Amino acid sequence: MSSRSKRESRGSTRGKRESESRSSSARVKRERDREREPEAPSSRGSPVRVKREVEPASAREAPTPVVPAVRVKREREADEDSEPEREVRAKNGRVDSEDRRSRHCPYLDTINRSVLDFDFEKLCSISLSHINAYACLVCGKYFQGRGLKSHAYIHSVQFSHHVFLNLHTLKFYCLPDNYEIIDSSLEDITYVLKPTFTKQQIANLDKQAKLSRAYDGTTYLPGIVGLNNIKANDYANAVLQALSNVPPLRNYFLEEDNYKNIKRPPGDIMFLLVQRFGELMRKLWNPRNFKAHVSPHEMLQAVVLCSKKTFQITKQGDGVDFLSWFLNALHSALGGTKKKKKTIVTDVFQGSMRIFTKKLPHPDLPAEEKEQLLHNDEYQETMVESTFMYLTLDLPTAPLYKDEKEQLIIPQVPLFNILAKFNGITEKEYKTYKENFLKRFQLTKLPPYLIFCIKRFTKNNFFVEKNPTIVNFPITGQANGMNYRTSR
C-alpha cells in the first residue's frame, strides 16, 4: 500500500472516532439534563421545609462558628431583634418551648439582691463597652451581649449563673438557654434600677415622713440618704445633697417627662448632666432601695466629662466653685440663656442686685492730688444691674490673741450682721494688682431659695487659714425691714 493510501485510511479512522466521541458526550449531557429536571422541584419540596419548621428557635438564633466576626458582633449587639418575631409566633398560636419556660424559670431562687448595685456606670466588666450591657443577678457584675460567644453567655456557662437583666430594655433573660423571663416578682429589681414617681407621689413627699426599710434591714428616710465618698468627691456630695432637698428643683427632676424632650444640638454632651442628675435625684428619694446609701458614680462621671476634668473624683475641689459651675451648666443644658430664656434653675435660685462701684486714687498720692482726681469722671460712682445664683458672705476677722483664761476665743456673729453687706449702704474696698475700688451692693429681687456661701478660708504666701467664727442662723427673724427664713 502506498503512503498516500495509508494516510487517507488513518484520517478516516480518526474522524470516525471523533464523531463517536462527540455523539457519546452529547448523549451523556442529555442524560444529565434529564436527571436534573426531576430533582429541582424536590429541593423545594415539603420534606426540607418541614425540617426547617421543627428546628428549635435556639438553633435558628445562635450564630454558627463559620459566620465572620463582624456579623457575629452585629448580631450580638442587635440580639433584641428576635423578640418581635417571637411575639408574632405567639399570636399565631405557635408557642415554642422557650415561651412556656419564660414563666416557669427554675433559677429565680439564685438571684442575690444583696449584691445588686446599679449606681455604677453601665459598662461591661470585660470589654468596657456600654453597648448591650447585661447585669448578672447572681453576682452583680456587668457583661456585654447574650448571644453565643458573648461575655454574658460565657460567664453563665463558666459559673452557672443563669439570670441576667438587660440594663437598657429592663428585660430579664435566662442564659445559656436564651429565653426571656416573665415574672412579677422581679419588679422590685427593675424599680431599683429605674425608679419612677407619679405626680401624686411627688406631691406627697413633704407631707409624710415615713421610714423605709432597705433589703439588708436598715431603715432610712427617703431624701436623707448618704452619698458614698469614692475618693475625694465629698465637696461635690455636699452640694448635690443640698440641691436634692430643694422642693421645686427636686420635683422637676423626679419626673423625667419634664426634660426628656428638650432638643440639644448634635454632639452636645452637656445634656448628659441633666440626665444623670435626674437619675441621682430619683435614687436619693427612692422608698424601695436595696441599701440605705447611694453612690454618685455616674453623676460624677458626667461632671468630669462635662467640666473637661476641672472637677474630678480623685482630687479635692472647692464646693463654691463647683456649685457655681454646676448651676450654670445645668441651666444651659436645659436650654436656658443669660437673659431671655429661663429654666427651673433660674426660677428657683436667681435673684438680682445693683452694684455701685467707685474707683479710688492710689493711696501713695498726695492728698491734694487725690481730691483733684475724685472730680474726674473716671472716679465717679457707677451702677450696674446684675443677677446672682448665690450670695457670698464675709466673716469678721478672728481674734489673734487668747483670752484671760489662756483659751482661744471662738467669736459668734448673727447672720443679719454679715448680711449687712447687701443693704446698699455698707461699703467695702476691693483691691486688685493695679487699682482699688469701693463697692456697695443693694438687693432688688430675692429668689424663692437663697444660697449663702460663707468665706472661711483665706490664702497667703505660706498657708491657708480658716476662720472659725460661728454664724448663728435664726429660724424666723426680722431685721432692717426684711424677713429672713431658713428651714432645716
Short mmCIF file of C-alpha atoms in Angstrom, two decimals:
data_model
loop_
_atom_site.label_atom_id
_atom_site.label_comp_id
_atom_site.label_asym_id
_atom_site.label_seq_id
_atom_site.Cartn_x
_atom_site.Cartn_y
_atom_site.Cartn_z
CA MET A 1 0.00 0.00 0.00
CA SER A 2 1.30 3.43 -0.89
CA SER A 3 1.96 6.10 1.70
CA ARG A 4 -0.90 8.22 0.41
CA SER A 5 -3.47 5.48 0.89
CA LYS A 6 -2.15 4.82 4.42
CA ARG A 7 -2.64 8.47 5.39
CA GLU A 8 -6.19 8.51 3.99
CA SER A 9 -7.13 5.39 5.96
CA ARG A 10 -5.74 6.82 9.20
CA GLY A 11 -7.59 10.10 8.66
CA SER A 12 -10.87 8.33 8.10
CA THR A 13 -10.37 6.23 11.25
CA ARG A 14 -9.57 9.35 13.35
CA GLY A 15 -12.64 11.19 12.03
CA LYS A 16 -14.83 8.21 12.82
CA ARG A 17 -13.53 8.11 16.41
CA GLU A 18 -14.07 11.87 16.89
CA SER A 19 -17.65 11.67 15.64
CA GLU A 20 -18.34 8.74 18.01
CA SER A 21 -16.87 10.62 20.97
CA ARG A 22 -18.96 13.71 20.18
CA SER A 23 -22.13 11.69 19.94
CA SER A 24 -21.37 9.90 23.24
CA SER A 25 -20.68 13.19 25.06
CA ALA A 26 -23.94 14.66 23.73
CA ARG A 27 -25.82 11.57 24.93
CA VAL A 28 -24.25 11.86 28.42
CA LYS A 29 -25.18 15.54 28.55
CA ARG A 30 -28.82 14.79 27.66
CA GLU A 31 -28.99 12.11 30.34
CA ARG A 32 -27.64 14.51 32.95
CA ASP A 33 -30.20 17.15 31.98
CA ARG A 34 -32.99 14.60 32.33
CA GLU A 35 -31.67 13.63 35.76
CA ARG A 36 -31.60 17.25 36.95
CA GLU A 37 -35.15 18.06 35.90
CA PRO A 38 -36.94 15.83 38.45
CA GLU A 39 -34.52 16.81 41.25
CA ALA A 40 -35.12 20.56 41.04
CA PRO A 41 -38.66 20.51 42.48
CA SER A 42 -37.62 18.14 45.27
CA SER A 43 -35.10 20.67 46.62
CA ARG A 44 -38.01 22.98 47.32
CA GLY A 45 -40.38 20.27 48.46
CA SER A 46 -42.13 19.79 51.74
CA PRO A 47 -39.63 17.43 53.48
CA VAL A 48 -36.95 20.08 53.75
CA ARG A 49 -39.48 22.73 54.71
CA VAL A 50 -40.87 20.56 57.50
CA LYS A 51 -37.39 20.00 58.78
CA ARG A 52 -36.78 23.71 58.94
CA GLU A 53 -40.02 24.40 60.74
CA VAL A 54 -39.31 21.93 63.52
CA GLU A 55 -35.86 23.32 64.15
CA PRO A 56 -35.65 24.78 67.70
CA ALA A 57 -35.56 28.57 68.00
CA SER A 58 -32.19 28.46 69.74
CA ALA A 59 -30.65 26.73 66.70
CA ARG A 60 -32.03 29.42 64.41
CA GLU A 61 -30.93 32.34 66.59
CA ALA A 62 -27.47 31.10 67.63
CA PRO A 63 -24.74 32.19 65.16
CA THR A 64 -22.69 29.39 63.60
CA PRO A 65 -18.91 29.35 64.02
CA VAL A 66 -18.35 29.95 60.29
CA VAL A 67 -20.02 33.41 60.42
CA PRO A 68 -17.49 36.26 60.13
CA ALA A 69 -16.54 38.20 63.25
CA VAL A 70 -18.21 41.41 62.07
CA ARG A 71 -21.53 39.64 61.53
CA VAL A 72 -21.33 37.96 64.94
CA LYS A 73 -20.71 41.33 66.56
CA ARG A 74 -23.69 42.88 64.79
CA GLU A 75 -25.96 40.02 65.81
CA ARG A 76 -24.69 40.25 69.38
CA GLU A 77 -25.43 43.97 69.58
CA ALA A 78 -28.87 43.57 68.00
CA ASP A 79 -29.94 40.38 69.69
CA GLU A 80 -33.19 42.05 70.78
CA ASP A 81 -34.46 41.95 67.19
CA SER A 82 -35.71 38.40 67.67
CA GLU A 83 -38.32 39.46 70.25
CA PRO A 84 -40.95 40.83 67.81
CA GLU A 85 -40.72 37.61 65.78
CA ARG A 86 -41.34 35.55 68.91
CA GLU A 87 -44.39 37.66 69.74
CA VAL A 88 -45.78 37.11 66.22
CA ARG A 89 -45.38 33.36 66.60
CA ALA A 90 -47.23 33.50 69.90
CA LYS A 91 -50.13 35.43 68.39
CA ASN A 92 -50.44 32.93 65.56
CA GLY A 93 -50.85 30.11 68.08
CA ARG A 94 -47.39 28.59 67.63
CA VAL A 95 -45.76 28.98 71.06
CA ASP A 96 -42.43 27.16 71.35
CA SER A 97 -40.88 25.57 74.43
CA GLU A 98 -38.89 28.72 75.28
CA ASP A 99 -42.05 30.81 75.68
CA ARG A 100 -43.52 28.22 78.05
CA ARG A 101 -40.35 28.22 80.15
CA SER A 102 -40.31 32.01 80.40
CA ARG A 103 -42.98 31.96 83.11
CA HIS A 104 -41.55 28.95 84.94
CA CYS A 105 -37.82 29.69 85.16
CA PRO A 106 -36.20 27.33 87.71
CA TYR A 107 -33.31 29.70 88.52
CA LEU A 108 -35.12 32.63 90.14
CA ASP A 109 -34.09 31.45 93.60
CA THR A 110 -30.42 32.02 92.67
CA ILE A 111 -30.87 35.82 92.48
CA ASN A 112 -28.89 37.60 95.20
CA ARG A 113 -30.40 41.04 95.80
CA SER A 114 -27.83 41.95 98.43
CA VAL A 115 -25.05 42.24 95.81
CA LEU A 116 -27.05 44.20 93.24
CA ASP A 117 -25.76 47.76 92.83
CA PHE A 118 -26.98 49.76 89.83
CA ASP A 119 -25.33 53.05 90.85
CA PHE A 120 -22.16 52.46 88.87
CA GLU A 121 -21.65 53.12 85.19
CA LYS A 122 -23.33 50.58 82.92
CA LEU A 123 -20.14 49.12 81.38
CA CYS A 124 -19.15 45.54 80.63
CA SER A 125 -16.58 44.42 83.20
CA ILE A 126 -14.53 42.73 80.45
CA SER A 127 -14.87 44.75 77.25
CA LEU A 128 -15.66 48.10 79.00
CA SER A 129 -18.38 48.69 76.41
CA HIS A 130 -21.72 50.29 77.27
CA ILE A 131 -23.49 48.71 74.25
CA ASN A 132 -25.99 45.96 75.09
CA ALA A 133 -24.93 45.63 78.74
CA TYR A 134 -26.41 42.93 81.00
CA ALA A 135 -26.25 42.58 84.76
CA CYS A 136 -25.76 39.16 86.29
CA LEU A 137 -28.33 38.97 89.09
CA VAL A 138 -26.34 36.29 90.93
CA CYS A 139 -23.01 38.09 91.36
CA GLY A 140 -23.94 41.66 90.36
CA LYS A 141 -21.31 42.08 87.60
CA TYR A 142 -21.96 43.62 84.19
CA PHE A 143 -21.34 41.80 80.90
CA GLN A 144 -21.96 42.51 77.23
CA GLY A 145 -24.38 40.62 74.98
CA ARG A 146 -26.22 37.36 75.49
CA GLY A 147 -25.59 35.58 72.18
CA LEU A 148 -23.21 32.70 71.61
CA LYS A 149 -19.58 33.59 72.47
CA SER A 150 -20.69 36.79 74.23
CA HIS A 151 -19.26 37.68 77.64
CA ALA A 152 -22.56 37.11 79.44
CA TYR A 153 -23.01 33.72 77.73
CA ILE A 154 -19.52 32.57 78.67
CA HIS A 155 -19.99 33.80 82.24
CA SER A 156 -23.25 31.88 82.60
CA VAL A 157 -21.67 28.64 81.37
CA GLN A 158 -18.46 29.01 83.38
CA PHE A 159 -20.02 29.95 86.74
CA SER A 160 -23.57 28.54 86.36
CA HIS A 161 -25.12 31.99 86.76
CA HIS A 162 -28.30 31.94 84.72
CA VAL A 163 -30.41 35.07 85.38
CA PHE A 164 -29.45 38.32 83.61
CA LEU A 165 -31.04 41.75 83.27
CA ASN A 166 -30.68 44.00 80.22
CA LEU A 167 -29.78 47.37 81.72
CA HIS A 168 -31.39 49.32 78.87
CA THR A 169 -34.57 47.41 77.98
CA LEU A 170 -35.17 46.21 81.58
CA LYS A 171 -35.89 42.67 80.36
CA PHE A 172 -34.78 39.51 82.16
CA TYR A 173 -33.19 36.53 80.38
CA CYS A 174 -32.05 33.05 81.27
CA LEU A 175 -28.68 32.00 79.86
CA PRO A 176 -27.38 29.91 78.22
CA ASP A 177 -30.91 28.77 77.23
CA ASN A 178 -31.51 32.32 75.95
CA TYR A 179 -35.20 32.85 76.73
CA GLU A 180 -36.91 35.83 78.30
CA ILE A 181 -38.11 35.54 81.90
CA ILE A 182 -41.54 36.97 82.68
CA ASP A 183 -42.24 37.08 86.41
CA SER A 184 -43.87 39.77 88.57
CA SER A 185 -41.55 39.01 91.50
CA LEU A 186 -38.73 40.78 89.62
CA GLU A 187 -40.42 44.18 89.57
CA ASP A 188 -38.55 45.35 92.66
CA ILE A 189 -35.25 44.92 90.80
CA THR A 190 -36.38 47.00 87.81
CA TYR A 191 -37.69 49.69 90.16
CA VAL A 192 -34.32 49.97 91.90
CA LEU A 193 -32.61 50.22 88.52
CA LYS A 194 -35.02 52.88 87.26
CA PRO A 195 -37.26 54.43 89.94
CA THR A 196 -40.35 56.29 88.75
CA PHE A 197 -42.64 58.74 90.54
CA THR A 198 -46.21 59.75 89.78
CA LYS A 199 -47.48 63.30 90.25
CA GLN A 200 -49.40 62.22 93.33
CA GLN A 201 -46.33 60.63 94.91
CA ILE A 202 -44.27 63.76 94.26
CA ALA A 203 -46.95 65.96 95.82
CA ASN A 204 -46.99 63.83 98.98
CA LEU A 205 -43.23 63.72 99.56
CA ASP A 206 -43.23 66.57 102.08
CA LYS A 207 -46.48 65.53 103.74
CA GLN A 208 -45.27 62.21 105.10
CA ALA A 209 -42.10 61.32 106.95
CA LYS A 210 -42.31 57.54 106.76
CA LEU A 211 -39.17 55.49 107.28
CA SER A 212 -38.33 52.92 104.64
CA ARG A 213 -36.60 49.62 105.19
CA ALA A 214 -33.80 48.50 102.89
CA TYR A 215 -33.18 44.91 101.82
CA ASP A 216 -30.44 44.47 104.44
CA GLY A 217 -32.83 45.52 107.22
CA THR A 218 -31.56 49.08 107.80
CA THR A 219 -34.08 51.91 107.93
CA TYR A 220 -33.70 55.24 106.17
CA LEU A 221 -35.69 58.35 105.34
CA PRO A 222 -36.05 58.90 101.57
CA GLY A 223 -34.18 62.04 100.54
CA ILE A 224 -31.97 61.94 103.66
CA VAL A 225 -29.58 59.35 102.25
CA GLY A 226 -25.82 59.24 102.42
CA LEU A 227 -23.68 59.63 99.29
CA ASN A 228 -20.59 57.46 99.02
CA ASN A 229 -17.21 59.18 99.03
CA ILE A 230 -15.48 57.35 96.19
CA LYS A 231 -12.11 59.03 96.78
CA ALA A 232 -12.10 62.82 97.05
CA ASN A 233 -15.57 63.85 95.92
CA ASP A 234 -17.02 64.95 99.27
CA TYR A 235 -17.07 68.59 98.10
CA ALA A 236 -19.47 67.62 95.28
CA ASN A 237 -21.54 65.32 97.53
CA ALA A 238 -22.35 68.21 99.89
CA VAL A 239 -23.63 70.36 97.01
CA LEU A 240 -25.65 67.54 95.42
CA GLN A 241 -27.32 66.61 98.71
CA ALA A 242 -28.24 70.24 99.42
CA LEU A 243 -29.77 70.67 95.95
CA SER A 244 -31.72 67.41 96.26
CA ASN A 245 -33.66 68.87 99.20
CA VAL A 246 -34.90 71.98 97.38
CA PRO A 247 -38.57 71.03 96.70
CA PRO A 248 -39.17 72.80 93.33
CA LEU A 249 -35.88 71.56 91.88
CA ARG A 250 -36.45 68.07 93.29
CA ASN A 251 -40.00 67.82 91.95
CA TYR A 252 -38.87 68.91 88.48
CA PHE A 253 -36.15 66.25 88.18
CA LEU A 254 -38.16 63.44 89.78
CA GLU A 255 -40.47 63.49 86.75
CA GLU A 256 -38.41 62.65 83.65
CA ASP A 257 -41.11 63.89 81.26
CA ASN A 258 -40.25 67.48 82.24
CA TYR A 259 -36.92 67.44 80.42
CA LYS A 260 -36.56 64.32 78.28
CA ASN A 261 -37.90 66.07 75.14
CA ILE A 262 -35.55 69.07 75.31
CA LYS A 263 -33.75 69.38 71.99
CA ARG A 264 -30.00 69.91 72.04
CA PRO A 265 -27.51 70.49 69.18
CA PRO A 266 -25.97 67.35 67.65
CA GLY A 267 -22.93 66.17 69.56
CA ASP A 268 -23.80 68.16 72.70
CA ILE A 269 -22.68 66.29 75.81
CA MET A 270 -23.98 68.77 78.39
CA PHE A 271 -27.45 67.20 78.42
CA LEU A 272 -25.82 64.14 80.00
CA LEU A 273 -25.50 66.28 83.13
CA VAL A 274 -29.30 66.72 83.24
CA GLN A 275 -29.99 63.01 82.76
CA ARG A 276 -27.52 61.90 85.43
CA PHE A 277 -28.75 64.50 87.94
CA GLY A 278 -32.33 63.32 87.40
CA GLU A 279 -31.31 59.69 87.93
CA LEU A 280 -29.42 60.59 91.11
CA MET A 281 -32.41 62.57 92.41
CA ARG A 282 -34.78 59.61 91.87
CA LYS A 283 -32.36 57.22 93.60
CA LEU A 284 -31.99 59.52 96.60
CA TRP A 285 -35.78 59.68 97.02
CA ASN A 286 -36.46 56.02 96.20
CA PRO A 287 -38.50 54.47 99.04
CA ARG A 288 -37.69 50.90 97.86
CA ASN A 289 -33.88 50.91 97.78
CA PHE A 290 -31.90 47.76 98.48
CA LYS A 291 -29.46 49.76 100.63
CA ALA A 292 -29.56 52.93 102.73
CA HIS A 293 -26.93 54.82 100.72
CA VAL A 294 -26.36 55.88 97.12
CA SER A 295 -23.18 56.04 95.07
CA PRO A 296 -23.00 59.14 92.80
CA HIS A 297 -20.57 57.40 90.42
CA GLU A 298 -22.48 58.03 87.17
CA MET A 299 -23.25 61.62 88.20
CA LEU A 300 -19.60 62.37 88.91
CA GLN A 301 -18.50 60.73 85.67
CA ALA A 302 -20.77 63.18 83.84
CA VAL A 303 -19.31 66.06 85.88
CA VAL A 304 -15.75 65.09 84.95
CA LEU A 305 -16.69 64.79 81.28
CA CYS A 306 -18.77 67.98 81.01
CA SER A 307 -16.35 70.13 83.02
CA LYS A 308 -13.40 68.85 80.96
CA LYS A 309 -11.75 67.47 84.12
CA THR A 310 -11.97 70.77 86.00
CA PHE A 311 -13.75 68.86 88.78
CA GLN A 312 -12.54 65.33 89.41
CA ILE A 313 -13.27 62.38 91.66
CA THR A 314 -9.65 61.80 92.67
CA LYS A 315 -8.79 65.39 93.56
CA GLN A 316 -10.32 67.74 96.11
CA GLY A 317 -12.17 70.76 94.76
CA ASP A 318 -13.82 73.89 96.07
CA GLY A 319 -17.51 73.48 96.85
CA VAL A 320 -18.40 77.07 95.91
CA ASP A 321 -16.67 76.80 92.55
CA PHE A 322 -18.45 73.52 91.88
CA LEU A 323 -21.83 74.98 92.87
CA SER A 324 -21.37 77.98 90.58
CA TRP A 325 -20.32 75.84 87.61
CA PHE A 326 -22.99 73.20 88.18
CA LEU A 327 -25.93 75.60 88.39
CA ASN A 328 -24.88 77.50 85.27
CA ALA A 329 -24.13 74.28 83.35
CA LEU A 330 -27.48 72.81 84.37
CA HIS A 331 -29.27 75.99 83.28
CA SER A 332 -27.52 75.96 79.90
CA ALA A 333 -28.14 72.23 79.33
CA LEU A 334 -31.88 72.75 79.95
CA GLY A 335 -31.93 75.27 77.11
CA GLY A 336 -31.69 78.44 79.16
CA THR A 337 -29.89 81.64 78.19
CA LYS A 338 -28.38 84.51 80.15
CA LYS A 339 -31.22 86.97 79.66
CA LYS A 340 -34.27 85.74 77.77
CA LYS A 341 -34.98 82.06 78.31
CA LYS A 342 -35.42 80.88 81.89
CA THR A 343 -35.30 77.39 83.37
CA ILE A 344 -36.16 75.75 86.67
CA VAL A 345 -32.67 76.69 87.93
CA THR A 346 -33.18 80.42 87.44
CA ASP A 347 -36.77 80.26 88.71
CA VAL A 348 -35.57 78.80 92.00
CA PHE A 349 -32.16 80.41 92.64
CA GLN A 350 -31.73 83.55 90.52
CA GLY A 351 -32.04 86.98 92.10
CA SER A 352 -30.92 90.48 91.09
CA MET A 353 -28.96 93.32 92.69
CA ARG A 354 -27.45 96.69 91.97
CA ILE A 355 -23.69 97.06 92.23
CA PHE A 356 -22.31 100.54 92.90
CA THR A 357 -18.61 100.91 92.10
CA LYS A 358 -16.27 103.82 92.74
CA LYS A 359 -12.62 103.92 91.75
CA LEU A 360 -10.18 105.11 94.43
CA PRO A 361 -6.95 107.05 93.84
CA HIS A 362 -3.68 105.37 94.64
CA PRO A 363 -3.01 105.59 98.42
CA ASP A 364 0.56 106.86 97.91
CA LEU A 365 -0.56 110.01 96.09
CA PRO A 366 -0.63 113.36 97.92
CA ALA A 367 -3.93 114.46 99.44
CA GLU A 368 -4.36 117.39 97.05
CA GLU A 369 -3.87 115.21 94.01
CA LYS A 370 -6.38 112.70 95.39
CA GLU A 371 -9.01 115.43 95.73
CA GLN A 372 -8.46 116.56 92.17
CA LEU A 373 -8.77 113.02 90.85
CA LEU A 374 -12.04 112.49 92.68
CA HIS A 375 -13.66 115.15 90.48
CA ASN A 376 -12.81 113.28 87.27
CA ASP A 377 -15.46 111.16 85.56
CA GLU A 378 -13.25 108.09 85.92
CA TYR A 379 -13.55 108.26 89.70
CA GLN A 380 -17.31 108.82 89.83
CA GLU A 381 -19.62 106.13 91.14
CA THR A 382 -21.22 103.85 88.57
CA MET A 383 -24.16 101.47 88.91
CA VAL A 384 -24.92 98.22 87.07
CA GLU A 385 -27.75 95.71 87.35
CA SER A 386 -26.60 92.14 87.87
CA THR A 387 -28.11 88.73 88.56
CA PHE A 388 -26.82 86.14 91.02
CA MET A 389 -27.30 82.48 91.90
CA TYR A 390 -25.83 82.72 95.40
CA LEU A 391 -24.53 85.36 97.81
CA THR A 392 -21.01 85.36 99.22
CA LEU A 393 -20.82 86.46 102.86
CA ASP A 394 -17.67 87.72 104.61
CA LEU A 395 -16.84 86.89 108.20
CA PRO A 396 -15.29 89.38 110.62
CA THR A 397 -11.61 88.90 111.35
CA ALA A 398 -10.96 86.30 114.04
CA PRO A 399 -9.04 87.43 117.17
CA LEU A 400 -5.33 86.69 117.24
CA TYR A 401 -4.81 86.59 120.99
CA LYS A 402 -6.06 84.35 123.77
CA ASP A 403 -8.47 85.49 126.46
CA GLU A 404 -7.76 85.91 130.17
CA LYS A 405 -8.06 82.15 130.80
CA GLU A 406 -5.45 81.40 128.11
CA GLN A 407 -8.07 79.93 125.84
CA LEU A 408 -8.70 80.78 122.23
CA ILE A 409 -11.82 82.80 121.66
CA ILE A 410 -14.26 81.49 119.06
CA PRO A 411 -16.42 84.51 118.20
CA GLN A 412 -20.06 84.26 117.19
CA VAL A 413 -21.87 86.51 114.77
CA PRO A 414 -25.58 86.66 113.82
CA LEU A 415 -26.50 86.08 110.22
CA PHE A 416 -28.06 89.54 109.99
CA ASN A 417 -24.73 91.21 110.72
CA ILE A 418 -22.93 89.66 107.77
CA LEU A 419 -25.99 90.20 105.55
CA ALA A 420 -25.50 93.96 106.03
CA LYS A 421 -23.09 93.74 103.11
CA PHE A 422 -26.13 93.84 100.81
CA ASN A 423 -28.15 96.66 102.38
CA GLY A 424 -26.98 99.20 99.79
CA ILE A 425 -25.17 101.34 102.40
CA THR A 426 -22.22 99.31 103.65
CA GLU A 427 -19.13 99.86 101.52
CA LYS A 428 -16.17 97.54 101.13
CA GLU A 429 -12.82 98.09 99.47
CA TYR A 430 -11.64 95.63 96.82
CA LYS A 431 -8.02 95.67 95.76
CA THR A 432 -6.57 94.49 92.50
CA TYR A 433 -3.00 94.40 91.23
CA LYS A 434 -3.12 97.98 89.95
CA GLU A 435 -6.33 99.65 91.14
CA ASN A 436 -8.56 99.90 94.19
CA PHE A 437 -12.37 100.03 94.13
CA LEU A 438 -15.03 100.82 96.67
CA LYS A 439 -18.21 98.76 96.18
CA ARG A 440 -21.63 98.52 97.77
CA PHE A 441 -24.46 96.14 96.95
CA GLN A 442 -28.23 96.55 97.02
CA LEU A 443 -30.59 93.61 96.58
CA THR A 444 -33.51 94.34 94.26
CA LYS A 445 -35.06 90.87 93.90
CA LEU A 446 -34.75 87.83 96.13
CA PRO A 447 -35.19 84.30 94.72
CA PRO A 448 -37.50 81.74 96.36
CA TYR A 449 -34.43 79.92 97.71
CA LEU A 450 -31.36 81.91 98.71
CA ILE A 451 -27.94 80.26 98.81
CA PHE A 452 -25.31 81.67 101.16
CA CYS A 453 -21.62 80.88 100.70
CA ILE A 454 -19.61 81.90 103.75
CA LYS A 455 -15.93 82.50 103.05
CA ARG A 456 -13.93 80.85 105.79
CA PHE A 457 -10.64 80.19 104.05
CA THR A 458 -8.05 82.79 103.07
CA LYS A 459 -4.76 82.16 101.32
CA ASN A 460 -1.46 83.91 101.81
CA ASN A 461 2.06 83.24 100.58
CA PHE A 462 2.64 80.45 103.09
CA PHE A 463 -0.52 78.56 104.01
CA VAL A 464 -4.33 78.57 104.06
CA GLU A 465 -6.11 79.96 107.13
CA LYS A 466 -9.58 79.07 108.32
CA ASN A 467 -11.82 81.49 110.16
CA PRO A 468 -13.63 79.55 112.95
CA THR A 469 -16.31 82.19 113.58
CA ILE A 470 -19.70 80.66 114.35
CA VAL A 471 -22.66 82.03 112.38
CA ASN A 472 -26.00 81.88 114.18
CA PHE A 473 -28.87 81.10 111.81
CA PRO A 474 -32.30 82.17 113.10
CA ILE A 475 -35.33 80.06 112.34
CA THR A 476 -37.55 83.11 111.88
CA GLY A 477 -36.48 86.72 112.34
CA GLN A 478 -36.71 90.26 111.10
CA ALA A 479 -34.00 92.85 110.59
CA ASN A 480 -33.76 96.10 108.64
CA GLY A 481 -37.27 95.71 107.33
CA MET A 482 -36.50 92.36 105.63
CA ASN A 483 -37.74 88.93 106.62
CA TYR A 484 -35.29 86.04 106.51
CA ARG A 485 -36.37 82.44 106.90
CA THR A 486 -34.32 79.29 106.93
CA SER A 487 -35.52 75.71 107.01
CA ARG A 488 -33.72 72.67 108.35
#
